[in-house]
Structure formats: C-alpha cells, structure tokens
Amino acid sequence: MSSARNQGDGLAECDIIFAGGEGTTACVTAGRLAAADPSLKITILEAGPHTKEIQEHIQPGRYFSHLTLPGETFTFHKAKPSDSLAGRSVIVPAGRCLGGGSSVNFAMYTRAAASDYDDWEVVHKNSGWGSKHLIPLLKKAETYQPGVKPGNDTHGDSGPIKVSHGDTIYVDLKSGRRSDTPHHYIYPQGHNGISKCWTGAAGARAVGVEYVNDTAGRAKGYKPSIIKASRLVVYLLEPLDLPPSGIGASRVLQKCNIQQLVDLPENPDHNLMFAPYFASEDADSLDTIFRGSPTEVAPHAEKWLAEGKGLLTHNGLDSGIKIRPNAEDLKEIGPAFAKRWQDYFANAPDKPIMWIGTLAAYAGANPAAPRRKYFSMTYFTKYPASVGRVHISSADPYTPLDFEPGPADVGVLRWAYKKGREIARRMPVFRGEFDLGHPSFSSGSGAASKISEGPVEISAPDIAYSKEDDDAIDQYHRQFDYSAVETSWHSVGTCAMKPRGEGGVVDSKLNVYGTQGLKVADCSITPANVGSNTYNTALAIGEKAAVIIAEELGIRGV
C-alpha cells in the first residue's frame, strides 16, 4: 500500500480514501485491493491510534479493559434519556482505533442466519447480497480451525481470520492472538497515517476528505487539512450518518447550518444483559484478568508470551444458544409480542429471538462486588423491535450526537432472564446469585436471590414467579444502576442499502444516492438487523465491497 502523493498546491492526493469510523471493513476492503494492485495509493483515515502489537489488543482476554478503563480506543455516544428506560441514558461505545470493533470487541464468533442475507436481497431489493453470495465471501475470509470436513460449503480453511475454541471465538488457536482485521489485512502490507476526518465534496461528487489532527481537534484549535481522491471515497460511519458532508435530511442539516448538497432520508442494535452468579473456587474464570492487579495478571501474560496458551487466549464465552420460543414460552412472553412473532419470526425458522450464553467472569461495574470467582448468564435480543435514531447536532464533528434510543423489548428480556437463571442453577459451578446484579425481589418472594452450596438437580422444578416478581424483572431491565439493559455494541443501519424511495441511502453497489465517487461500506448499510455479533457481518461487507470496487476500477485478483 503506497503513501499518498503531495501535489504542488500542498494537498495530498491518493487513489482511494477510506474515511473511517468503522475500521473493521476498511481494513478488509483496503487490504484486498492493495494486495491485488500494490501500485494503488490508498489512505485510511481513522480517529484513534494504531493497535499494532499492543498487548491490550492482541491478547484476547484483555478486551474488558477497554470498557472498564476507557482510553483512546473507544468513542462513547450518550443517548437522550428514555422514559422506556426509567429516564436512563444509554451509552453506546464505538471502536476508535485502526480495525475498529475487530480490535476491541469480545472476539465472539457467530454468523447471521442465511435468511437475514436473503432478506437483504429479496425483501430490500439488493441483487448480489443474498446468502448464496455472502457465505462464499465469509469462507474466503476465515480459517475455521476446528476443522473443515470434505465437501464443506459453510466454513473456510485458508482465510486470514482465524476461528477457534469450539467455533465460538476469533482467536488463532496456534498463537493465542486476537484475529482482528488490521493485523491480518493491513499491517502485513504497511499502512498510512491516521487522522480525524469528515467528507468534503464538490457539488454532488466526492473529491476528497477534510480532516483534522485529533489532538488539536479536541482542543478546539484545529485547522482542517484536505486529502484528495482521484478515484473514490469510501465512507465508514460506525453509528453516524452522512449529514456532516451536506448529504442528508434537510431538517437535520438546516438545524446545524450545513448546506444541503443531496437530499436523503434519516438504528437497530441488540439489547444486552449480564446477570451475575457466584462460582465455585475451582472454576476457571477471567475475573483476575478483568479486575486483578498487574501482579495478579502477570503469570497469565507470561504463559501467553511463552506458549500462546492460557486464560488470556480466551474471551470467557464458553458456550451459547440461539433460542426460539415454543407455544408455552410465547404465553410467558405475553400478547405484546404476538404480532412481532407472526410478522417476523413464525415463517423464518432459522431466526432466533435471543442468544443466551455463559461468560466466565463478573461483567458489571458495581464497586460493592466482592473479589471472588463469578460467571454471568449473558443474553441479548437477536432482532429487537426497539430501534433508535442518531444524527449530528452541529457542524463541529466534536459535538455530541443527537442520539435517541428506542424502547426495550421488555417481555422477551423477562423470558430470557428466567431461561438463563434456570440454566445457571443447574451448572456444577453455581454457588448462588449475586443479589446486587439481579432484580429487587421482595424478601418473601420464592424468586429472591440467595447464596447456594451447589446447583439444583437437573429435574428440579423451575422457579415460580408472581406478577410482582415479573414487575421487578421488568424494572431490573430498565433501571439506572449496575445491571440495567444496555447496548451490545452492534449499532447498524443508519445508511441503509435500500431503494431510495423506501428510505435507502446507498444502492446495491454501495453508491450514495445522488452522488458520484462516494460509497459507504460498513455495517451502517445493513437494510435490516442480523441475528449475530456484527463482526462477522462486517467481514462479509468488507469482502463484498472489495469485489465491487475492484470490478468498477478494473482491478484483477480480488
């Protein structure tokens, strides 16, 4: 990957600019194009730092440090208070470093349902984006280390991204390293400079990017620089949309005093919970790595450095299930879910409503949590009915976003809490509920949290919940404390790939409607939610974008 050229007028110039916000896909697409044509001048602009060989990024077990001790590698977007969340403001972190979420996420591997991608093609009219097109690209991206059987048509065996530990984690089984996009698509080829940026346009044609040094920008003392693209600008938006460039809805642009260049219309996520349980002292957990001192973590780091083995190679997510309700479960969830079930799930048997799994650690932030071993039952809605909106609130890129969340999917979350608790009670390491991380049941309730000497029998009856208990669970999911429902960092769909007349922002070739030379290529283009962690979908979009751009620019070998 070559450096940008400097023109006589002082402006740098390159062939393609990837203006970052969601660096996962940028690394995939740029890396594929650069490998196919090393003469290309490609620039990646990203607000945050490099991650090359930094232990907090390459050692998988350290991912939680980015959330508990936030530094340069996350941007934290704060939503408006929501009545549906008891007046609480949701915080949505977004990756802010080269590689974006792939460098800081939980490294959890799950694929979307095939019907998700088929919906993109059929329901939302995007030719070439069905499962038959995207699954081959996902195979191309991965090496599935549990092993690929002869005749396999699902997993790859020679891609740059490694999948291991019983097919649940993006970690190289041989080296113990995180399998992110910069270390596998970019760093082996070299890289360009990184700066804060937003798109500049001439008329409706994208000709370059205006950006500022991030340190100067945060000090409000910046002077913008410009880098021009002779062939293409690819915008990567994390949860943002396009209005800083003058492309967007008139009401948003007028409020921010930005000249409108192209008129386009106006964000799904997954609702996430971690319910904590006490674990036996002989359990393997990541609690020492998550909450321990450097001295306590040192033996694990030494083992990782010497052998690529040990707890630092893992994310603590040992197992999980994608689950759909039966008839009795639907009664438990309640009538408010009935229409959603019939419209979206009943005729799509590969679409789960919830992921439920175990995390071998306490994932909360309550300072009253005693130092000991825990595990958490983690659950998130796969296709929540709740959606939100996010827009800029000023022409200044450092002004907080105008971010409004949608209401929680309360009945489904209540059902998932109960399902997860019954699984937890039957696990050999179960030693009771950590009460400060569970609903505030009344003292006389049969559902009240308590310490236990061990698990219940597999055949034990499920806990019986009263109407008062159900209300306590609903409040638990809404309330403002250390255990309320939160984002799962899977914001998508702010620049949907749909027909323009149906609210779309980009077409099936990723072109922004009404412009030339400008594409969007990250999870913001998803026209509908996906029932998975979004890293895998970001890989698919990055690989697909590389194919599209190579075809348009006449680049062979992608």
Coordinates of C-alpha atoms in Angstrom, one line a residue:
M1 CA 0.0 0.0 0.0
S2 CA 1.7 3.2 -1.2
S3 CA 1.7 6.6 0.5
A4 CA -0.4 9.5 -0.7
R5 CA 1.2 11.8 -3.2
N6 CA 1.7 15.5 -2.4
Q7 CA 0.5 18.0 -5.1
G8 CA 2.0 21.3 -5.9
D9 CA -0.8 23.1 -4.2
G10 CA 0.0 21.5 -0.9
L11 CA -2.9 19.0 -0.9
A12 CA -2.1 15.3 -0.6
E13 CA -3.6 13.1 -3.2
C14 CA -4.3 9.3 -3.4
D15 CA -6.4 7.0 -5.5
I16 CA -8.8 5.8 -2.8
I17 CA -9.6 7.2 0.6
F18 CA -11.3 5.1 3.4
A19 CA -12.6 7.7 5.8
G20 CA -13.0 5.8 9.0
G21 CA -15.4 5.4 11.8
E22 CA -15.9 1.6 11.4
G23 CA -12.4 0.5 10.7
T24 CA -13.2 -3.3 10.5
T25 CA -14.5 -3.2 7.0
A26 CA -12.0 -0.5 5.8
C27 CA -9.1 -2.8 6.7
V28 CA -10.7 -5.7 4.8
T29 CA -11.5 -3.8 1.7
A30 CA -8.3 -1.7 1.6
G31 CA -6.2 -4.8 2.3
R32 CA -7.8 -6.8 -0.5
L33 CA -7.4 -4.0 -3.0
A34 CA -3.8 -3.2 -2.1
A35 CA -2.8 -6.9 -2.3
A36 CA -4.3 -7.1 -5.8
D37 CA -2.7 -3.9 -7.0
P38 CA 0.3 -2.8 -5.0
S39 CA 0.6 0.4 -7.1
L40 CA -2.7 1.8 -5.7
K41 CA -2.3 4.9 -3.4
I42 CA -4.7 4.0 -0.6
T43 CA -5.2 6.1 2.5
I44 CA -7.1 5.0 5.6
L45 CA -8.1 7.9 7.9
E46 CA -9.1 6.8 11.5
A47 CA -9.5 9.0 14.6
G48 CA -7.9 6.6 17.1
P49 CA -4.4 5.0 17.4
H50 CA -2.7 2.1 15.8
T51 CA -3.1 -1.3 17.5
K52 CA 0.0 -3.0 16.1
E53 CA 1.5 -5.5 18.6
I54 CA -0.2 -3.7 21.6
Q55 CA -0.9 -6.4 24.2
E56 CA -4.3 -4.9 25.2
H57 CA -5.4 -5.6 21.6
I58 CA -3.6 -8.8 20.6
Q59 CA -4.2 -10.7 23.9
P60 CA -7.9 -11.7 23.7
G61 CA -8.5 -11.9 27.4
R62 CA -7.7 -8.2 27.9
Y63 CA -10.7 -6.9 25.9
F64 CA -12.7 -5.9 29.0
S65 CA -10.0 -3.4 30.0
H66 CA -11.2 -1.2 27.1
L67 CA -14.6 -0.8 28.7
T68 CA -13.6 -0.6 32.4
L69 CA -10.6 1.8 31.8
P70 CA -11.7 3.7 28.7
G71 CA -8.9 5.4 26.8
E72 CA -8.3 6.4 23.2
T73 CA -9.8 3.2 21.7
F74 CA -13.5 3.9 22.2
T75 CA -15.8 6.8 21.4
F76 CA -18.7 6.8 23.9
H77 CA -22.0 8.1 22.5
K78 CA -24.6 9.1 25.1
A79 CA -28.3 8.9 24.1
K80 CA -31.1 11.1 25.2
P81 CA -32.9 10.0 28.4
S82 CA -35.7 7.5 27.6
D83 CA -38.9 7.1 29.5
S84 CA -38.9 3.4 28.5
L85 CA -35.6 3.0 30.4
A86 CA -36.8 4.8 33.6
G87 CA -35.2 8.1 32.4
R88 CA -31.8 6.5 31.8
S89 CA -29.4 7.5 29.0
V90 CA -27.9 4.5 27.2
I91 CA -24.1 4.7 26.5
V92 CA -23.0 3.2 23.2
P93 CA -19.3 2.6 22.8
A94 CA -17.8 2.5 19.3
G95 CA -14.3 1.3 18.3
R96 CA -11.9 4.2 17.8
C97 CA -8.7 2.7 16.6
L98 CA -7.4 1.0 13.4
G99 CA -9.5 -2.1 12.9
G100 CA -12.5 -0.5 14.8
G101 CA -14.5 -3.1 16.6
S102 CA -12.4 -6.0 15.5
S103 CA -9.6 -4.6 17.7
V104 CA -11.6 -4.1 20.9
N105 CA -14.7 -6.4 20.8
F106 CA -15.4 -9.6 22.7
A107 CA -14.0 -11.6 19.8
M108 CA -17.2 -13.6 19.7
Y109 CA -17.9 -15.6 16.5
T110 CA -21.5 -16.1 15.4
R111 CA -22.9 -16.0 11.9
A112 CA -26.1 -14.3 10.8
A113 CA -29.0 -16.6 9.7
A114 CA -29.0 -17.3 6.0
S115 CA -32.5 -15.8 5.8
D116 CA -31.0 -12.5 7.1
Y117 CA -28.9 -12.1 4.0
D118 CA -31.7 -13.4 1.7
D119 CA -33.9 -10.7 3.1
W120 CA -31.3 -8.1 2.1
E121 CA -31.5 -9.4 -1.5
V122 CA -35.2 -10.2 -1.8
V123 CA -37.1 -8.0 0.6
H124 CA -34.9 -5.0 0.3
K125 CA -34.1 -5.5 -3.4
N126 CA -30.3 -5.7 -3.3
S127 CA -29.1 -8.0 -6.1
G128 CA -26.0 -10.0 -5.3
W129 CA -26.4 -9.7 -1.5
G130 CA -28.1 -13.0 -0.7
S131 CA -26.7 -15.8 1.4
K132 CA -25.5 -17.6 -1.7
H133 CA -23.3 -14.6 -2.5
L134 CA -22.1 -13.7 1.0
I135 CA -21.4 -17.1 2.5
P136 CA -18.6 -17.8 -0.1
L137 CA -17.1 -14.5 0.9
L138 CA -17.2 -15.4 4.6
K139 CA -15.4 -18.7 3.7
K140 CA -12.8 -16.7 1.9
A141 CA -12.2 -14.5 5.0
E142 CA -11.8 -17.3 7.5
T143 CA -9.7 -20.3 8.6
Y144 CA -12.0 -22.4 10.6
Q145 CA -9.6 -24.1 13.0
P146 CA -12.0 -26.7 14.5
G147 CA -11.6 -28.3 11.0
V148 CA -13.4 -28.3 7.7
K149 CA -14.9 -31.5 6.5
P150 CA -14.6 -32.6 2.8
G151 CA -17.5 -31.2 0.8
N152 CA -18.0 -28.4 3.3
D153 CA -19.9 -25.5 1.9
T154 CA -20.1 -23.3 5.1
H155 CA -16.6 -22.6 6.5
G156 CA -13.3 -21.6 5.1
D157 CA -9.9 -23.2 5.6
S158 CA -7.4 -20.7 4.2
G159 CA -8.6 -17.2 5.0
P160 CA -6.7 -14.6 7.1
I161 CA -9.2 -14.5 10.0
K162 CA -8.9 -17.5 12.5
V163 CA -11.9 -19.1 14.3
S164 CA -11.2 -21.4 17.2
H165 CA -12.1 -22.8 20.6
G166 CA -15.0 -24.9 19.5
D167 CA -16.1 -22.4 16.9
T168 CA -17.0 -19.5 19.2
I169 CA -14.1 -17.1 19.2
Y170 CA -11.9 -15.1 16.8
V171 CA -8.6 -16.3 18.2
D172 CA -5.7 -18.1 16.5
L173 CA -5.6 -21.5 18.2
K174 CA -1.8 -21.8 17.4
S175 CA -0.6 -18.4 18.6
G176 CA -3.3 -17.4 21.0
R177 CA -3.7 -14.0 19.4
R178 CA -6.8 -12.0 18.6
S179 CA -7.8 -12.4 15.0
D180 CA -8.6 -8.8 14.0
T181 CA -8.5 -7.1 10.6
P182 CA -5.5 -4.7 10.8
H183 CA -3.1 -7.5 11.8
H184 CA -4.4 -9.7 9.1
Y185 CA -5.2 -7.4 6.2
I186 CA -3.2 -4.2 6.7
Y187 CA -0.1 -4.4 8.9
P188 CA 1.5 -7.2 6.8
Q189 CA 1.4 -4.7 3.8
G190 CA 2.3 -1.4 5.6
H191 CA -0.1 1.4 6.4
N192 CA -0.8 5.2 6.0
G193 CA -1.3 8.0 8.5
I194 CA -4.4 8.3 10.8
S195 CA -6.3 11.5 11.4
K196 CA -9.8 12.6 12.4
C197 CA -11.8 13.3 9.3
W198 CA -15.1 14.0 7.6
T199 CA -16.0 14.0 3.9
G200 CA -15.6 17.1 1.7
A201 CA -17.5 17.3 -1.6
A202 CA -17.6 19.4 -4.7
G203 CA -21.2 19.6 -5.9
A204 CA -22.5 16.1 -5.6
R205 CA -19.2 14.4 -6.5
A206 CA -16.9 13.3 -3.7
V207 CA -13.4 14.5 -4.4
G208 CA -11.7 14.1 -1.1
V209 CA -11.8 14.3 2.7
E210 CA -11.3 17.2 5.0
Y211 CA -9.7 16.1 8.3
V212 CA -8.0 17.5 11.4
N213 CA -5.4 16.2 13.8
D214 CA -7.5 14.6 16.6
T215 CA -5.5 16.1 19.5
A216 CA -5.8 19.6 18.0
G217 CA -9.5 19.0 17.2
R218 CA -10.4 18.1 20.8
A219 CA -8.6 21.2 22.0
K220 CA -10.8 23.2 19.5
G221 CA -7.7 24.7 17.9
Y222 CA -7.6 22.9 14.6
K223 CA -7.1 23.9 11.0
P224 CA -8.6 21.4 8.6
S225 CA -6.3 19.6 6.1
I226 CA -7.5 18.1 2.8
I227 CA -6.6 14.9 1.1
K228 CA -8.0 14.3 -2.4
A229 CA -9.0 11.1 -4.0
S230 CA -8.6 10.7 -7.7
R231 CA -10.8 7.6 -8.0
L232 CA -13.1 7.0 -5.0
V233 CA -14.0 8.0 -1.4
V234 CA -15.4 5.2 0.8
Y235 CA -17.1 6.4 4.0
L236 CA -17.2 4.3 7.1
L237 CA -19.7 5.6 9.6
E238 CA -19.9 3.5 12.8
P239 CA -23.3 4.7 14.2
L240 CA -23.2 8.0 12.4
D241 CA -24.9 9.2 9.3
L242 CA -23.8 11.4 6.4
P243 CA -25.0 15.0 7.2
P244 CA -21.6 16.5 8.0
S245 CA -20.9 16.2 4.3
G246 CA -24.1 18.0 3.3
I247 CA -25.8 14.8 2.3
G248 CA -28.9 14.0 4.3
A249 CA -32.3 15.2 5.5
S250 CA -32.9 18.9 5.2
R251 CA -34.3 19.3 8.7
V252 CA -31.1 17.9 10.2
L253 CA -28.8 19.9 8.0
Q254 CA -30.7 23.2 8.5
K255 CA -30.6 22.9 12.3
C256 CA -26.8 22.5 12.0
N257 CA -26.3 25.3 9.4
I258 CA -24.9 22.9 6.9
Q259 CA -25.6 23.5 3.2
Q260 CA -27.5 20.6 1.7
L261 CA -26.0 19.0 -1.4
V262 CA -28.1 15.9 -1.7
D263 CA -31.5 15.2 -0.1
L264 CA -31.6 11.8 1.6
P265 CA -33.8 10.5 4.5
E266 CA -32.9 9.9 8.0
N267 CA -30.5 2.5 14.0
P268 CA -31.1 -1.1 15.2
D269 CA -28.9 -2.8 17.9
H270 CA -29.3 -5.7 20.2
N271 CA -30.4 -5.3 23.9
L272 CA -27.8 -6.9 26.1
M273 CA -27.7 -8.1 29.8
F274 CA -25.2 -9.8 32.1
A275 CA -26.8 -11.5 35.1
P276 CA -24.0 -12.4 37.6
Y277 CA -23.8 -15.6 39.6
F278 CA -21.2 -16.7 42.2
A279 CA -19.0 -19.5 41.0
S280 CA -17.1 -22.2 42.9
E281 CA -13.5 -21.6 43.8
D282 CA -12.3 -24.4 41.5
A283 CA -14.0 -22.7 38.4
D284 CA -11.9 -21.3 35.6
S285 CA -12.8 -17.6 35.3
L286 CA -11.4 -14.4 33.8
D287 CA -12.1 -12.4 37.0
T288 CA -8.5 -12.0 37.8
I289 CA -7.7 -10.7 34.3
F290 CA -10.8 -8.4 34.3
R291 CA -10.3 -7.0 37.8
G292 CA -6.9 -8.0 39.0
S293 CA -3.7 -6.0 39.6
P294 CA -0.8 -6.2 37.2
T295 CA 0.9 -8.5 39.6
E296 CA -2.1 -10.9 39.5
V297 CA -2.3 -10.8 35.7
A298 CA 1.5 -11.3 35.2
P299 CA 1.5 -15.1 35.4
H300 CA -1.2 -15.3 32.7
A301 CA 0.7 -12.8 30.5
E302 CA 3.9 -14.9 30.9
K303 CA 2.2 -18.1 29.8
W304 CA 0.7 -16.3 26.8
L305 CA 4.0 -14.9 25.8
A306 CA 5.9 -18.2 26.2
E307 CA 3.3 -20.6 24.8
G308 CA 0.3 -18.7 23.3
K309 CA -1.8 -20.6 25.8
G310 CA -3.8 -19.9 29.0
L311 CA -6.7 -17.7 30.0
L312 CA -5.5 -14.7 28.1
T313 CA -6.2 -16.6 24.8
H314 CA -9.9 -16.7 25.7
N315 CA -12.9 -14.3 25.9
G316 CA -14.7 -16.3 28.6
L317 CA -17.7 -17.1 26.4
D318 CA -17.6 -20.8 26.5
S319 CA -21.0 -21.6 25.1
G320 CA -24.3 -20.2 24.0
I321 CA -27.5 -21.0 22.2
K322 CA -29.7 -19.2 19.8
I323 CA -33.2 -19.9 21.0
R324 CA -36.8 -19.6 19.8
P325 CA -39.9 -19.9 22.0
N326 CA -42.3 -22.7 21.9
A327 CA -46.1 -22.2 22.5
E328 CA -45.8 -22.1 26.3
D329 CA -42.9 -19.6 26.0
L330 CA -45.0 -17.3 23.8
K331 CA -47.7 -17.2 26.5
E332 CA -44.9 -16.4 29.0
I333 CA -43.6 -13.6 26.9
G334 CA -47.1 -12.1 26.6
P335 CA -49.5 -10.8 24.0
A336 CA -47.5 -7.6 23.2
F337 CA -45.0 -9.9 21.3
A338 CA -47.7 -11.8 19.3
K339 CA -47.7 -9.5 16.2
R340 CA -43.9 -9.3 16.1
W341 CA -43.7 -13.1 16.3
Q342 CA -46.2 -13.6 13.5
D343 CA -44.8 -10.9 11.2
Y344 CA -41.1 -11.6 11.6
F345 CA -40.3 -15.0 13.2
A346 CA -43.1 -17.5 12.6
N347 CA -42.2 -18.2 9.0
A348 CA -38.4 -17.9 9.4
P349 CA -37.3 -20.9 11.4
D350 CA -33.6 -20.0 11.3
K351 CA -34.3 -16.7 13.0
P352 CA -33.8 -17.0 16.8
I353 CA -35.3 -14.3 19.1
M354 CA -32.5 -14.5 21.7
W355 CA -28.9 -15.5 22.3
I356 CA -28.3 -16.9 25.8
G357 CA -24.8 -18.0 27.0
T358 CA -22.2 -18.0 29.7
L359 CA -19.4 -15.6 30.4
A360 CA -16.8 -16.8 32.9
A361 CA -16.5 -13.6 34.8
Y362 CA -18.4 -10.7 36.5
A363 CA -19.0 -8.2 33.8
G364 CA -20.6 -5.5 36.0
A365 CA -19.1 -2.3 37.4
N366 CA -20.6 -2.3 40.9
P367 CA -17.8 -1.4 43.4
A368 CA -19.6 -3.4 46.1
A369 CA -19.0 -6.7 44.2
P370 CA -16.7 -8.8 46.4
R371 CA -13.5 -10.1 44.9
R372 CA -14.1 -13.8 44.1
K373 CA -15.0 -16.0 41.1
Y374 CA -18.2 -15.4 39.1
F375 CA -19.9 -16.4 35.9
S376 CA -22.6 -14.4 34.1
M377 CA -25.6 -15.5 32.1
T378 CA -25.5 -13.3 29.1
Y379 CA -28.5 -12.7 26.9
F380 CA -29.3 -10.4 24.0
T381 CA -32.2 -9.9 21.7
K382 CA -31.4 -11.0 18.1
Y383 CA -33.9 -8.9 16.3
P384 CA -35.3 -6.4 18.8
A385 CA -38.4 -4.4 17.9
S386 CA -36.7 -1.4 19.5
V387 CA -34.9 0.9 17.2
G388 CA -33.4 4.3 17.7
R389 CA -32.2 7.3 15.8
V390 CA -28.8 9.1 15.6
H391 CA -27.9 12.4 13.9
I392 CA -25.3 15.1 14.1
S393 CA -26.2 18.0 16.3
S394 CA -23.7 20.5 15.0
A395 CA -21.3 21.1 12.1
D396 CA -18.5 20.7 14.6
P397 CA -17.5 17.0 14.5
Y398 CA -16.7 17.0 18.2
T399 CA -20.2 18.0 19.3
P400 CA -22.0 15.0 20.9
L401 CA -24.5 13.3 18.6
D402 CA -28.3 13.7 18.7
F403 CA -29.0 10.1 19.8
E404 CA -32.4 8.8 20.7
P405 CA -32.8 5.2 21.8
G406 CA -35.9 3.1 21.2
P407 CA -37.9 1.3 24.0
A408 CA -36.8 -2.0 25.4
D409 CA -38.3 -5.4 24.3
V410 CA -39.4 -6.0 27.9
G411 CA -41.4 -9.3 27.6
V412 CA -38.7 -11.1 25.6
L413 CA -36.0 -9.9 28.0
R414 CA -38.0 -11.1 31.0
W415 CA -38.4 -14.5 29.4
A416 CA -34.6 -14.7 28.7
Y417 CA -33.7 -13.7 32.3
K418 CA -35.8 -16.7 33.6
K419 CA -34.4 -19.1 31.0
G420 CA -30.8 -18.1 31.8
R421 CA -31.3 -18.4 35.5
E422 CA -32.6 -21.9 35.2
I423 CA -29.5 -22.9 33.2
A424 CA -27.3 -21.2 35.7
R425 CA -28.9 -23.0 38.7
R426 CA -28.0 -26.4 37.1
M427 CA -24.4 -25.7 36.3
P428 CA -21.8 -27.5 38.5
V429 CA -20.0 -24.2 39.4
F430 CA -23.2 -22.5 40.6
R431 CA -23.0 -21.0 44.1
G432 CA -25.9 -18.6 44.1
E433 CA -27.0 -15.3 42.7
F434 CA -25.0 -12.1 43.3
D435 CA -28.1 -10.1 44.6
L436 CA -26.9 -6.7 43.6
G437 CA -26.8 -7.8 40.0
H438 CA -30.4 -9.3 40.0
P439 CA -33.9 -7.9 40.3
S440 CA -35.0 -6.5 43.6
F441 CA -37.5 -9.2 44.5
S442 CA -39.4 -8.8 47.8
S443 CA -37.9 -10.5 50.8
G444 CA -40.7 -13.1 50.9
S445 CA -40.6 -14.0 47.2
G446 CA -39.6 -17.5 46.2
A447 CA -37.6 -15.9 43.4
A448 CA -35.3 -13.9 45.8
S449 CA -31.6 -14.2 45.2
K450 CA -29.6 -16.3 47.7
I451 CA -26.3 -18.0 48.3
S452 CA -26.1 -21.7 47.4
E453 CA -23.8 -24.6 48.3
G454 CA -24.2 -26.0 44.9
P455 CA -26.5 -26.5 41.9
V456 CA -30.0 -27.9 42.0
E457 CA -30.8 -31.2 40.3
I458 CA -31.4 -31.2 36.6
S459 CA -35.0 -32.3 37.3
A460 CA -35.7 -29.6 39.9
P461 CA -38.8 -27.5 39.2
D462 CA -38.3 -24.1 37.7
I463 CA -38.7 -21.0 39.9
A464 CA -42.3 -19.8 40.1
Y465 CA -42.6 -16.0 39.6
S466 CA -45.5 -13.9 40.7
K467 CA -46.9 -10.8 38.9
E468 CA -44.9 -8.7 41.5
D469 CA -41.8 -10.7 40.6
D470 CA -42.3 -10.1 36.8
D471 CA -42.6 -6.3 37.5
A472 CA -39.3 -6.5 39.4
I473 CA -37.7 -8.1 36.4
D474 CA -39.0 -5.5 34.1
Q475 CA -37.8 -2.7 36.3
Y476 CA -34.4 -4.5 36.6
H477 CA -34.0 -4.3 32.8
R478 CA -35.0 -0.6 32.8
Q479 CA -33.4 0.8 35.9
F480 CA -30.3 3.0 36.3
D481 CA -27.8 1.0 38.2
Y482 CA -25.1 -1.5 37.5
S483 CA -27.4 -4.2 36.0
A484 CA -29.7 -2.4 33.5
V485 CA -30.1 -3.4 29.9
E486 CA -27.6 -1.9 27.6
T487 CA -26.3 -1.9 24.1
S488 CA -24.4 -4.9 22.7
W489 CA -22.3 -2.5 20.6
H490 CA -24.0 -3.7 17.4
S491 CA -25.5 -0.5 16.0
V492 CA -26.3 -0.9 12.4
G493 CA -28.5 0.5 9.6
T494 CA -28.0 4.3 9.7
C495 CA -27.3 4.4 5.9
A496 CA -29.5 1.6 4.8
M497 CA -28.9 -0.2 1.5
K498 CA -32.5 0.0 0.1
P499 CA -34.2 1.7 -2.8
R500 CA -34.2 5.4 -2.4
G501 CA -37.9 5.6 -2.4
E502 CA -38.0 3.3 0.6
G503 CA -35.7 5.3 2.8
G504 CA -32.4 4.0 1.4
V505 CA -29.2 5.9 1.4
V506 CA -27.0 3.6 -0.7
D507 CA -27.7 1.2 -3.6
S508 CA -26.6 -2.4 -4.0
K509 CA -23.2 -1.2 -5.4
L510 CA -22.8 0.9 -2.2
N511 CA -23.0 4.2 -4.0
V512 CA -24.6 7.0 -2.1
Y513 CA -27.7 8.2 -3.9
G514 CA -27.3 11.5 -5.7
T515 CA -23.5 11.4 -5.7
Q516 CA -20.6 10.3 -7.7
G517 CA -17.4 8.8 -6.4
L518 CA -18.8 8.2 -2.9
K519 CA -19.6 4.8 -1.3
V520 CA -20.5 3.7 2.2
A521 CA -19.1 0.2 3.2
D522 CA -19.6 -0.9 6.8
C523 CA -22.5 -2.1 9.0
S524 CA -24.3 1.2 8.6
I525 CA -25.5 -0.1 5.2
T526 CA -27.4 -3.1 6.6
P527 CA -31.0 -2.8 5.5
A528 CA -32.3 -5.0 8.3
N529 CA -30.8 -6.4 11.5
V530 CA -28.8 -9.6 11.7
G531 CA -29.1 -12.3 14.3
S532 CA -25.4 -12.4 15.2
N533 CA -22.5 -10.5 16.5
T534 CA -21.8 -7.9 13.8
Y535 CA -18.0 -8.5 13.3
N536 CA -18.8 -11.5 11.0
T537 CA -21.3 -9.3 9.0
A538 CA -18.7 -6.6 8.8
L539 CA -16.2 -9.1 7.3
A540 CA -18.8 -10.0 4.7
I541 CA -19.5 -6.4 3.8
G542 CA -15.7 -5.6 3.6
E543 CA -15.1 -8.6 1.3
K544 CA -18.1 -7.7 -0.9
A545 CA -17.1 -4.1 -1.1
A546 CA -13.6 -5.1 -2.3
V547 CA -15.2 -7.2 -5.1
I548 CA -17.5 -4.4 -6.1
I549 CA -14.8 -1.7 -6.2
A550 CA -12.3 -4.0 -8.0
E551 CA -14.8 -4.7 -10.7
E552 CA -15.6 -1.0 -11.2
L553 CA -11.9 0.0 -11.2
G554 CA -10.7 -2.9 -13.3
I555 CA -8.6 -4.4 -10.6
R556 CA -7.9 -8.1 -11.0
G557 CA -7.3 -10.8 -8.4
V558 CA -9.7 -9.7 -5.6

